Short mmCIF file of C-alpha atoms and ligand atoms in Angstrom, two decimals:
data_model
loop_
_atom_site.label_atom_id
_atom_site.label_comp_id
_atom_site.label_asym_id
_atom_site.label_seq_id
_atom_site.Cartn_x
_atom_site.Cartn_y
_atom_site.Cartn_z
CA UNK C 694 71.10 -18.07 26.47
CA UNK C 695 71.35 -16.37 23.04
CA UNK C 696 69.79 -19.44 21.66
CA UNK C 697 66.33 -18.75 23.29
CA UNK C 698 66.41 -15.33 22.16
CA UNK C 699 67.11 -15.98 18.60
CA UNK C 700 64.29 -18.65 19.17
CA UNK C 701 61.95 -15.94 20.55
CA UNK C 702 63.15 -13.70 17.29
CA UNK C 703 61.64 -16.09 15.27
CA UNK C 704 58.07 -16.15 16.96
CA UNK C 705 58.01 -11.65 16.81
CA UNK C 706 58.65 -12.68 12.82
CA UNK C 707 55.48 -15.35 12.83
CA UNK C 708 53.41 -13.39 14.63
CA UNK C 709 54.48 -10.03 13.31
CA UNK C 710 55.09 -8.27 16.42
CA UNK C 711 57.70 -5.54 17.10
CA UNK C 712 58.25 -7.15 20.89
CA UNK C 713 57.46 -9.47 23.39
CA UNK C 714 57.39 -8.51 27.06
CA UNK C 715 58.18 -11.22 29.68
CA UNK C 716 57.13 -10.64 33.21
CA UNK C 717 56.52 -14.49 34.74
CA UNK C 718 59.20 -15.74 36.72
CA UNK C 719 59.20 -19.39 34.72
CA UNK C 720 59.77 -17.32 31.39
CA UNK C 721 62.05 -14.81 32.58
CA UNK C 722 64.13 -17.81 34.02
CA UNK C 723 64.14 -19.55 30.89
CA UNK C 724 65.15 -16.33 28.72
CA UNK C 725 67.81 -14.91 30.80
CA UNK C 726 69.28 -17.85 33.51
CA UNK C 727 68.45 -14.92 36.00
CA UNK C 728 66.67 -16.75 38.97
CA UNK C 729 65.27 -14.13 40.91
CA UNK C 730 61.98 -12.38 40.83
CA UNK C 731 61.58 -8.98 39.74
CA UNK C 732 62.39 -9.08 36.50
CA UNK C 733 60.82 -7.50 33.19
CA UNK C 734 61.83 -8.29 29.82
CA UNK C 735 61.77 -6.85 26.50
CA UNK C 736 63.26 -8.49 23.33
CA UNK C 737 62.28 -7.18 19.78
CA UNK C 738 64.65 -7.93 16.41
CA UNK C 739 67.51 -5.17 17.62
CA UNK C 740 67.61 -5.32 21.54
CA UNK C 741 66.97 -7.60 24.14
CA UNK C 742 66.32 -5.77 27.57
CA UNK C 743 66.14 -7.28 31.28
CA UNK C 744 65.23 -4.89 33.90
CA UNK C 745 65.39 -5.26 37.53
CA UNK C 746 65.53 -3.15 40.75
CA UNK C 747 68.37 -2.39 42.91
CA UNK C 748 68.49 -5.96 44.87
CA UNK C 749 69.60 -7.60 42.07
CA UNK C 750 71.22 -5.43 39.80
CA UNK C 751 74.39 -6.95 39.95
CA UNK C 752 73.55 -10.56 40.23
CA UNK C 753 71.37 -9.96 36.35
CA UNK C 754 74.64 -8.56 35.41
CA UNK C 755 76.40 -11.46 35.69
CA UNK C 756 73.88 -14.42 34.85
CA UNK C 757 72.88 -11.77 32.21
CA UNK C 758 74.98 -9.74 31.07
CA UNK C 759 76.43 -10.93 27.94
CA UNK C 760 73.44 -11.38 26.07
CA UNK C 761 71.12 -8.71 27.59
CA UNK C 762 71.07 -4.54 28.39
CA UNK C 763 70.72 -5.00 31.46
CA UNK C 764 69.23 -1.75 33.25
CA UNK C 765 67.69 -0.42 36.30
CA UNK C 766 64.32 1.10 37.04
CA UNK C 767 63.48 3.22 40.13
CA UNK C 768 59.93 3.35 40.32
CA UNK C 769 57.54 1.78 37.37
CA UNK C 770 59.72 -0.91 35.34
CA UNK C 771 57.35 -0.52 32.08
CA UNK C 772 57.05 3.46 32.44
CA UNK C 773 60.97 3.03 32.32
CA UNK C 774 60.88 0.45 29.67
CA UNK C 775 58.90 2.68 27.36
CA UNK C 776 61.46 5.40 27.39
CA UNK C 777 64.08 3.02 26.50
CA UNK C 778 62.35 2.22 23.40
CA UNK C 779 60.47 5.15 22.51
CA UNK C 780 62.78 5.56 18.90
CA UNK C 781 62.52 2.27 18.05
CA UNK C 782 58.88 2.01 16.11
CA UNK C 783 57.72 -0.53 18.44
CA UNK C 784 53.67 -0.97 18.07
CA UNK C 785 52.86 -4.32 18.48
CA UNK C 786 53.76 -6.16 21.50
CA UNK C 787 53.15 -9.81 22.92
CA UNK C 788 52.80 -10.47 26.65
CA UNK C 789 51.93 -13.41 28.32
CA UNK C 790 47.75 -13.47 28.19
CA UNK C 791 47.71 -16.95 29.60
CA UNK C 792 49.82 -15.82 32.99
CA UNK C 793 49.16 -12.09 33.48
CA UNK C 794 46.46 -11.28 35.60
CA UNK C 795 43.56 -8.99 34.56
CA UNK C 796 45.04 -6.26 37.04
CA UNK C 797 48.34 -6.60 35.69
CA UNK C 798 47.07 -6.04 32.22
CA UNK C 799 45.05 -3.14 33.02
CA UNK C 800 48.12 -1.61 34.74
CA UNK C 801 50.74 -2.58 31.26
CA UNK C 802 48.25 -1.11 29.22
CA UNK C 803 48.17 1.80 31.13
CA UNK C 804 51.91 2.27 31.54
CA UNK C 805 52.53 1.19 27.51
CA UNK C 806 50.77 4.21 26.06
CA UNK C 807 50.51 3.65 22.25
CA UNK C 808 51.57 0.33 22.13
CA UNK C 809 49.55 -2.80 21.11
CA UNK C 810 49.53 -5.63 23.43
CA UNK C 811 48.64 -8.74 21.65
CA UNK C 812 48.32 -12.60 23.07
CA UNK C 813 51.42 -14.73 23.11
CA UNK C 814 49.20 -17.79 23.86
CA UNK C 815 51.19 -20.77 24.36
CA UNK C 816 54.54 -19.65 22.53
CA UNK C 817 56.50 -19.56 25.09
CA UNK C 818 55.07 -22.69 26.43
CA UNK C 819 55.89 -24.12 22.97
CA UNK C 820 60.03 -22.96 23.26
CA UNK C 821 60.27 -24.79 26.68
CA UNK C 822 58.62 -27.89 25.94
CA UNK C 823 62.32 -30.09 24.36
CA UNK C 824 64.74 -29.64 26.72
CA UNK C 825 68.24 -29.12 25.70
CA UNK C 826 70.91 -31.57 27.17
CA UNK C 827 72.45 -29.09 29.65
CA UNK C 828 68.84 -29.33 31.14
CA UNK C 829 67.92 -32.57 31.07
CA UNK C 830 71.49 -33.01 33.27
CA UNK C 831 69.91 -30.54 35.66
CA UNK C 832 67.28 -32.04 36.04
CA UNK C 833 68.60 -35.33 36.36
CA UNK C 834 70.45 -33.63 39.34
CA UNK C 835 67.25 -32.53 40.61
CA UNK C 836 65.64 -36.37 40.00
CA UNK C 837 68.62 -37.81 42.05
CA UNK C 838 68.25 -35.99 45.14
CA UNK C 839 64.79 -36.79 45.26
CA UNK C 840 65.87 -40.78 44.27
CA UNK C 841 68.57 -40.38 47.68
CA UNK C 842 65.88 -38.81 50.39
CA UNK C 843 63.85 -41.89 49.23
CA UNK C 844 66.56 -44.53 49.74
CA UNK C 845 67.11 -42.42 53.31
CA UNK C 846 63.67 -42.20 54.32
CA UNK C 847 62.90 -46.14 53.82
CA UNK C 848 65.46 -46.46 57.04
CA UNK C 849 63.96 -43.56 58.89
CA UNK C 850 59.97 -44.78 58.94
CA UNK C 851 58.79 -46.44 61.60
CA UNK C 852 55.65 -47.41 63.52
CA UNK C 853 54.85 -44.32 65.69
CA UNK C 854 55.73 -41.53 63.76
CA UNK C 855 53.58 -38.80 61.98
CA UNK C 856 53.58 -38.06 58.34
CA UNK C 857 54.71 -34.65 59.05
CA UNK C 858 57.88 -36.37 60.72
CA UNK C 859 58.50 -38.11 57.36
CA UNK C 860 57.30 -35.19 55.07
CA UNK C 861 60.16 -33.00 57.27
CA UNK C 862 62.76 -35.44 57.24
CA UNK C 863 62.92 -35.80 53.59
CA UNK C 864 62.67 -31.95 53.00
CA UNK C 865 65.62 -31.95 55.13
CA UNK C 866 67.75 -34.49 53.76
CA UNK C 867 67.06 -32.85 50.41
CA UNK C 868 67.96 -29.62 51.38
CA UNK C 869 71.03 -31.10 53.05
CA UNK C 870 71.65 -32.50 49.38
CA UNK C 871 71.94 -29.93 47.40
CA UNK C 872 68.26 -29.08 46.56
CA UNK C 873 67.43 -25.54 46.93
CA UNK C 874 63.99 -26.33 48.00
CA UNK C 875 61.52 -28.74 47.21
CA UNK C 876 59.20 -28.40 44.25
CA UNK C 877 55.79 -28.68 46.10
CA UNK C 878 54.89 -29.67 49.42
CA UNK C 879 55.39 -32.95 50.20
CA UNK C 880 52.41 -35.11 49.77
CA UNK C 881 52.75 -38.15 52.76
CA UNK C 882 49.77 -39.87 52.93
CA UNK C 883 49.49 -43.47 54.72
CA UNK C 884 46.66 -46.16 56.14
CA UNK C 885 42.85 -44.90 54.63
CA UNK C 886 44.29 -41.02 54.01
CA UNK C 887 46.30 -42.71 51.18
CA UNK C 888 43.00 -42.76 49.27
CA UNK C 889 43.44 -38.99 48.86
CA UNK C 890 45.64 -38.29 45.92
CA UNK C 891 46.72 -35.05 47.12
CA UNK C 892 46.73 -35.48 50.85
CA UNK C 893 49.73 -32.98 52.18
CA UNK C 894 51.37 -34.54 55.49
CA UNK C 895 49.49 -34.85 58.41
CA UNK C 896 49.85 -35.47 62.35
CA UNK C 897 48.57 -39.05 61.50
CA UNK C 898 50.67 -40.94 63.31
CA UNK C 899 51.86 -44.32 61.49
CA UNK C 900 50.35 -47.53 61.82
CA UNK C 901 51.73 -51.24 61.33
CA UNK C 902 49.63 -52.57 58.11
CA UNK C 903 49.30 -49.22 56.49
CA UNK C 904 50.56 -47.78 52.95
CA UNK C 905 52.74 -45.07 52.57
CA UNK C 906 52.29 -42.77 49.74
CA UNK C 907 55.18 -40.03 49.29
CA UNK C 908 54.96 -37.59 46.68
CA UNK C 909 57.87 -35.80 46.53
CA UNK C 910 60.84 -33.44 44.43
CA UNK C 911 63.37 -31.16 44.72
CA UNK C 912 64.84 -27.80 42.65
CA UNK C 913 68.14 -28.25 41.66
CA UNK C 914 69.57 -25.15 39.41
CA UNK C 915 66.00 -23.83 38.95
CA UNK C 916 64.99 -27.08 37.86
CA UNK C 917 62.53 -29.90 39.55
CA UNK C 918 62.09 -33.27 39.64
CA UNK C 919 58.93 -35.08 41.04
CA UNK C 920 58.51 -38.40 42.42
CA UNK C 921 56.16 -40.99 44.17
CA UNK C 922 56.65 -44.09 45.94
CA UNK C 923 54.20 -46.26 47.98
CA UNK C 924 55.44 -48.55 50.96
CA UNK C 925 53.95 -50.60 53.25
CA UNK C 926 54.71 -51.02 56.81
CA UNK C 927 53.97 -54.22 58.87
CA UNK C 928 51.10 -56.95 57.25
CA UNK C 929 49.47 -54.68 54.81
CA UNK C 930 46.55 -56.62 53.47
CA UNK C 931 46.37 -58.31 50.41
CA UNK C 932 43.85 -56.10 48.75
CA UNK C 933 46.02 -53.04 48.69
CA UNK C 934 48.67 -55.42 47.86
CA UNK C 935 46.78 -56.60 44.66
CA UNK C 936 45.81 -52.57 43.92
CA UNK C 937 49.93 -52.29 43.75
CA UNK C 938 50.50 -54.56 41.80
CA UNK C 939 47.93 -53.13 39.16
CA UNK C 940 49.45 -49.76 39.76
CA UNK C 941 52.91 -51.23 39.29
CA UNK C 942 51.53 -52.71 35.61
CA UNK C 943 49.82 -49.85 34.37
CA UNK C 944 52.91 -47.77 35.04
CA UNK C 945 55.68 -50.08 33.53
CA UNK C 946 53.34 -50.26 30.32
CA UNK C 947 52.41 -47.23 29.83
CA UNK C 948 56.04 -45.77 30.84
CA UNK C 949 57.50 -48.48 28.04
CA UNK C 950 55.31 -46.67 25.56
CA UNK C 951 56.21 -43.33 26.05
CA UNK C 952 57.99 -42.51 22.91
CA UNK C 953 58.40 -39.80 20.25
CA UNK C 954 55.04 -39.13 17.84
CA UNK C 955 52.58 -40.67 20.59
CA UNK C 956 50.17 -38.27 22.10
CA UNK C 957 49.78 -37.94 26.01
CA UNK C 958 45.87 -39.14 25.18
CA UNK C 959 47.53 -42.41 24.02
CA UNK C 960 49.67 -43.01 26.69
CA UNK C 961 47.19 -42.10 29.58
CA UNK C 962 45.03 -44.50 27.91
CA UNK C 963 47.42 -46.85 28.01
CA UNK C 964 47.77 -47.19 31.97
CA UNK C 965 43.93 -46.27 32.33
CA UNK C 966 42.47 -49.23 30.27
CA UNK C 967 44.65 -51.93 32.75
CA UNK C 968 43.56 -50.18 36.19
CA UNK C 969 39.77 -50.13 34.64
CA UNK C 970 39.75 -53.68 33.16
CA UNK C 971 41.16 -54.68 36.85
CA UNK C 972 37.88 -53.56 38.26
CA UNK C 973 39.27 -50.15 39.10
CA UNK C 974 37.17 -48.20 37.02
CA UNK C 975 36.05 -44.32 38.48
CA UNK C 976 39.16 -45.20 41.10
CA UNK C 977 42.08 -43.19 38.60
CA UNK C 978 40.93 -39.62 38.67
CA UNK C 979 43.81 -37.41 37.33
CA UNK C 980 45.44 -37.51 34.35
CA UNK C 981 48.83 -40.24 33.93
CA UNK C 982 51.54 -37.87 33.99
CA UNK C 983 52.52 -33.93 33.10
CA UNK C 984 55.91 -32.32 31.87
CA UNK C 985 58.18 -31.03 34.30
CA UNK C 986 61.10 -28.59 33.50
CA UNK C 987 61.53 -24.96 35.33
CA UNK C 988 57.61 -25.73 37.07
CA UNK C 989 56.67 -28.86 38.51
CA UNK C 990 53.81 -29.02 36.32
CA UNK C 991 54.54 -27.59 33.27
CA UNK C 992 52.97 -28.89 29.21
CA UNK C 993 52.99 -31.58 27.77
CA UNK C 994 50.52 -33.10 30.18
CA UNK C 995 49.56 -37.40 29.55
CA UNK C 996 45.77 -36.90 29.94
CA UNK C 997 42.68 -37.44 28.52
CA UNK C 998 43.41 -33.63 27.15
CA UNK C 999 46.99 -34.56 26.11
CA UNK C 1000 47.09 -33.42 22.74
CA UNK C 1001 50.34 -32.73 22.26
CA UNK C 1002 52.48 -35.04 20.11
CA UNK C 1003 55.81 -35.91 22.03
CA UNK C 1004 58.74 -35.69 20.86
CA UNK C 1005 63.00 -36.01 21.74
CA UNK C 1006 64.30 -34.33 24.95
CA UNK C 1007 60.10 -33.68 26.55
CA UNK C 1008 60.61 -34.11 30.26
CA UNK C 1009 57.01 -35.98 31.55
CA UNK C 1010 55.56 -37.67 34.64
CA UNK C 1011 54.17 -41.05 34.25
CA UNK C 1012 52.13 -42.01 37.47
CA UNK C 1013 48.83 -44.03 37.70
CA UNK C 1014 47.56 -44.55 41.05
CA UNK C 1015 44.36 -46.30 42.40
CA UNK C 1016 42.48 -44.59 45.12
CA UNK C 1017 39.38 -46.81 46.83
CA UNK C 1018 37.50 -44.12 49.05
CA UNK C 1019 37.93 -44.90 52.81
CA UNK C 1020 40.26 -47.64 52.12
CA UNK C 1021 43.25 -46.53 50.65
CA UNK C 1022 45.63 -45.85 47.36
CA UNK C 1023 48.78 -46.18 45.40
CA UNK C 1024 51.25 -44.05 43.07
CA UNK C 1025 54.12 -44.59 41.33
CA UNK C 1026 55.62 -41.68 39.44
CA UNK C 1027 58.35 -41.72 37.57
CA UNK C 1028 60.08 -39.08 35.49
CA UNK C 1029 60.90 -39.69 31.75
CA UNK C 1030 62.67 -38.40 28.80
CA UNK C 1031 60.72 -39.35 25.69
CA UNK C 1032 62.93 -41.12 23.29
CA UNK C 1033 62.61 -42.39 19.77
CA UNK C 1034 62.06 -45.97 21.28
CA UNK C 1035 62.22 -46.74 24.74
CA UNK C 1036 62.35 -43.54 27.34
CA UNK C 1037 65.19 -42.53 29.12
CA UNK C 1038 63.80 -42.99 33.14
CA UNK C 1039 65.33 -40.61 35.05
CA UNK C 1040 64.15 -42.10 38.43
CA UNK C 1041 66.51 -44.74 39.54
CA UNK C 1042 64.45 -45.87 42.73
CA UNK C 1043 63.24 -49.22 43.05
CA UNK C 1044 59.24 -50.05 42.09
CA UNK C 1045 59.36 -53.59 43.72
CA UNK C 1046 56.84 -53.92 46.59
CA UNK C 1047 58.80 -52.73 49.39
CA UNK C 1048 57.47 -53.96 52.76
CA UNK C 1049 59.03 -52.40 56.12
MN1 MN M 879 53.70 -35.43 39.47
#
């Protein structure tokens, strides 16, 4: 954990503040291994401080301890905070401008009489965007639990069923597998409700000839993994068949080209140029694929907006889909490591048409 602090050192220097104050879950997380809410955080050159309240005193001490004062406020954590720190010629302070609400900032400033609060913008963003190896094999963890409740859940669907049955079973099985939760709600979408890219579980009941999109992940260690796979059930018809297929190019292509010193904009294009030039132009409406670390979606994101350049260790998404209105879709997502040449795919589960 001292790593990220020294890290976070060196953006007070750049930026010339005397602190930074942490407040977001995701960031306190990432800074202190402490999982819980509740948790405020102050790090300038000399001390690094983690408050907390009386439920988790003692757990902070030990995920925390070594590397942080860790202390205990009663009533207003920043009130407290200031009196910890009122020798130390702190003026200038970061916070998070990008995640703090306009309450919350009215309230700081408030409770931080005399102190400066200036915008971090993305710099934190910026720390957690190459993961170190003891994360990537978390999240690898977190990719294979989602990669076992798939291989389960191909046994479990059947004609008859409702998507909620399917969304619940593999929340269970996950759960039963060492994931503390999942990392969304689970998107099951099958027959014409496939065409929505986003459509959470239903009672729809399932129907011989449909698709099957699941969109899926779990949190393993505070980390998550994300996933999609479409199946069909019964004699799907060819169309949607052929719309696979394209979906199953435009993802093997584009994932092949995910490497270090591309730009998500590249890569997006990449998958978006084969599903348009197969007549599916207007049909792939989100971007290709987004990073995932301690939140689902997290930066860099493979979009049209993508500007980022990728590099070694970035944890991304890479999943096209095709989505004809009324009729139906497909999604394939894998999860990535970018690489100097090819990526390392984290998903292991099959992308072969797989017809029940
Ligand atoms: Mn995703």
């Amino acid at each position: 954990m001292n790593k990220r602090i020294i890290q976070l050192r060196k953006v007070l220097t750049d930026k010339k503040l005397d602190g930074v104050l942490i407040t977001s879950r995701p960031n306190t997380l990432y800074l202190s291994g402490f999982p819980g809410s509740a948790s405020t955080i102050f790090i300038s050159q000399k001390r690094a401080i983690f408050l907390t309240d009386f439920r988790y005193i003692e757990f902070s001490k030990e995920r925390c301890g070594d590397s942080y004062e860790v202390m205990l406020y009663e009533k207003k954590p920043l009130v407290f905070l200031l009196e910890q720190i009122k020798n130390d010629k702190i003026s200038k302070v970061g916070f998070e401008d990008q995640i703090v609400s306009y309450a919350s900032y009215l309230e700081m400033s408030e409770q931080l009489k005399g102190i400066e609060l200036i915008s971090l913008k993305d710099d934190i963003t910026k720390l957690r965007l190459v993961k170190e190896d003891r994360e990537i094999e978390t999240i690898q963890k977190a990719v294979d639990i989602a990669d076992q409740a798939f291989t389960h859940i191909l046994n479990y669907i059947k004609v008859g069923i409702s998507e909620i049955d399917i969304a619940a079973e593999i929340e269970h099985f996950m759960r039963k597998n060492g994931a503390e939760k999942q990392s969304f709600d689970s998107i099951v979408a099958s027959g014409k409700r496939s065409s929505l890219p986003h459509g959470h579980a239903s009672n729809k009941l399932i129907e011989s000839g449909d698709g099957i999109t699941m969109d899926f992940g779990a949190i393993y260690n505070g980390y998550c993994s994300d996933m999609t796979r479409t199946v069909f059930i019964g004699n799907p018809e060819q169309k949607i068949l052929d719309i696979y297929e394209t979906v199953l190019k435009a993802q093997l292509t584009a994932e092949a080209a995910v490497k270090k010193g591309k730009t998500g904009v590249e890569i997006d294009k990449i998958a978006r140029d084969i599903i348009y030039n197969a007549g599916y132009e207007g049909m792939f409406g989100h971007g290709l694929g987004h990073g995932v670390g301690i939140e689902v979606h997290e930066e860099p994101r493979l979009s049209v907006a993508g500007n980022t350049i990728l590099d070694n260790g970035m944890v991304v998404t890479v999943e096209p889909g095709i989505y004809v209105p009324n009729y139906g879709g497909v999604r394939i997502e894998d999860m990535v490591v970018v690489d100097d040449d090819l990526p390392n795919v984290l998903t292991s589960s099959t992308k072969e048409l797989i017809i029940l």
